Amino acid sequence: MAVLTESIQVERVAKSRLSSIDFNNLGFGAHISDHMLVVDYKDGQWKEPKIQPYGNLDLSPAMLALHYGQSVFEGMKAFKNDAGVITIFRPERHHKRLLKSLERMCMPAVPEELFLNCLSALIEVDADWIPTTEGSSLYLRPFVFASEAKLGVKVADEYKFIILTSPVGPYFAKPVRVKVEEEFVRAAEGGTGFAKCAGNYGGAFYPTMLAQKQGFDQVLWTDAKDHAYIDESGAMNVMFVIDGKLITPKLSTSLLDGVTRDSILVLSKSLEIEKEERRVSVAELQEAFKKGTITEAFGVGTAAVVSQIAMIHIHGVDNNLPAVDVNSFQLRVKKKLNEIRMGLSPDVHGWNYLVRG
Ligand code: COI
């Protein structure tokens, strides 16, 4: 299906809400831009996309997504540099992951051309919503859900693909304190942990709420069988520097294939650090804290970017990480990533997708 960006129908807002936004105090996800993009799937095909004012939708309370959970999403970012160039970071890779999530949830594929053109068109319409202050960006939230109204347990025949955008600042206001989870499970091998489906997040709320009541910010999920190996942290993948090596849990069906995770592993080469993608046991972390060989821990993700972990709670013990300085790997790689995305460093990997040159 060929969709030309210029041919997407646009209904503009009567009055923009832009002047009510405090761009110096954005937070994460609090503001949705003026417009959204909506595409319907019916009779086995995606219909014409439409850009319309952001607002409520007319949907049935019997729609299948609400009852049986066919709902998946992506999270991406768009940037505008000082020269006014607008780019999206690695949308093709996000699209590949979306396809995997859709397949796992028995939902129809969104063609790459439709995905990219819809993103570009929406960003063009709300280009003034892209923040330019350091550490901020326009967060892009494409999602697909089953909109067919029926109570029978079945794969839906009707869906909606919607894109919202939101000007955002940093996801975490300060370094995070995480708790290694030993009771609850986010995902088991063979389940949906690798898919970005809504239920993975809903299921994580209760254990995370309990952890927050105990004074932690996030949960560090472990494998479903023995709670012996680290998986991820729900809203981000995790990385450690142990014995001077960058170490991250290897991908499996129970953890998300993070685009930032991949980008950092690629950049590790030019930043001259040895990397290992492998199983990381809780016992190894405990030992590394005992010996003092673990020097860094951080979360990585589109929203989190590179977020410092200050403390890891393991089996009742708070293990503090050393302070981070400009020579730390996490600050060096964060800087490099930001420079590439803002066009300040050559984009040798072809990660920036041009929306407006
Ligand atoms: C992202 O990093 O884009 C995420 O999806 C994490 C969270 C905001 C749900």
XYZ file of N, CA and C in Angstrom, residues 36 62 78 138 159 164 203 290:
24
model
N -3.293 13.866 16.341
C -2.976 12.428 16.383
C -3.282 11.845 15.004
N -17.317 -3.022 24.397
C -17.129 -4.461 24.102
C -15.906 -4.691 23.215
N 11.687 11.834 18.344
C 12.078 12.723 17.240
C 12.828 13.913 17.833
N 10.686 14.895 21.216
C 9.270 14.587 21.009
C 9.135 13.068 21.074
N -9.081 -3.366 13.800
C -8.053 -2.754 14.654
C -7.953 -1.263 14.374
N 0.356 8.982 18.779
C 0.309 10.193 19.591
C 1.746 10.693 19.712
N 0.848 -6.006 34.209
C 1.222 -7.063 35.149
C 2.382 -6.664 36.051
N 30.783 -7.529 46.426
C 31.671 -7.929 47.535
C 33.127 -7.589 47.197
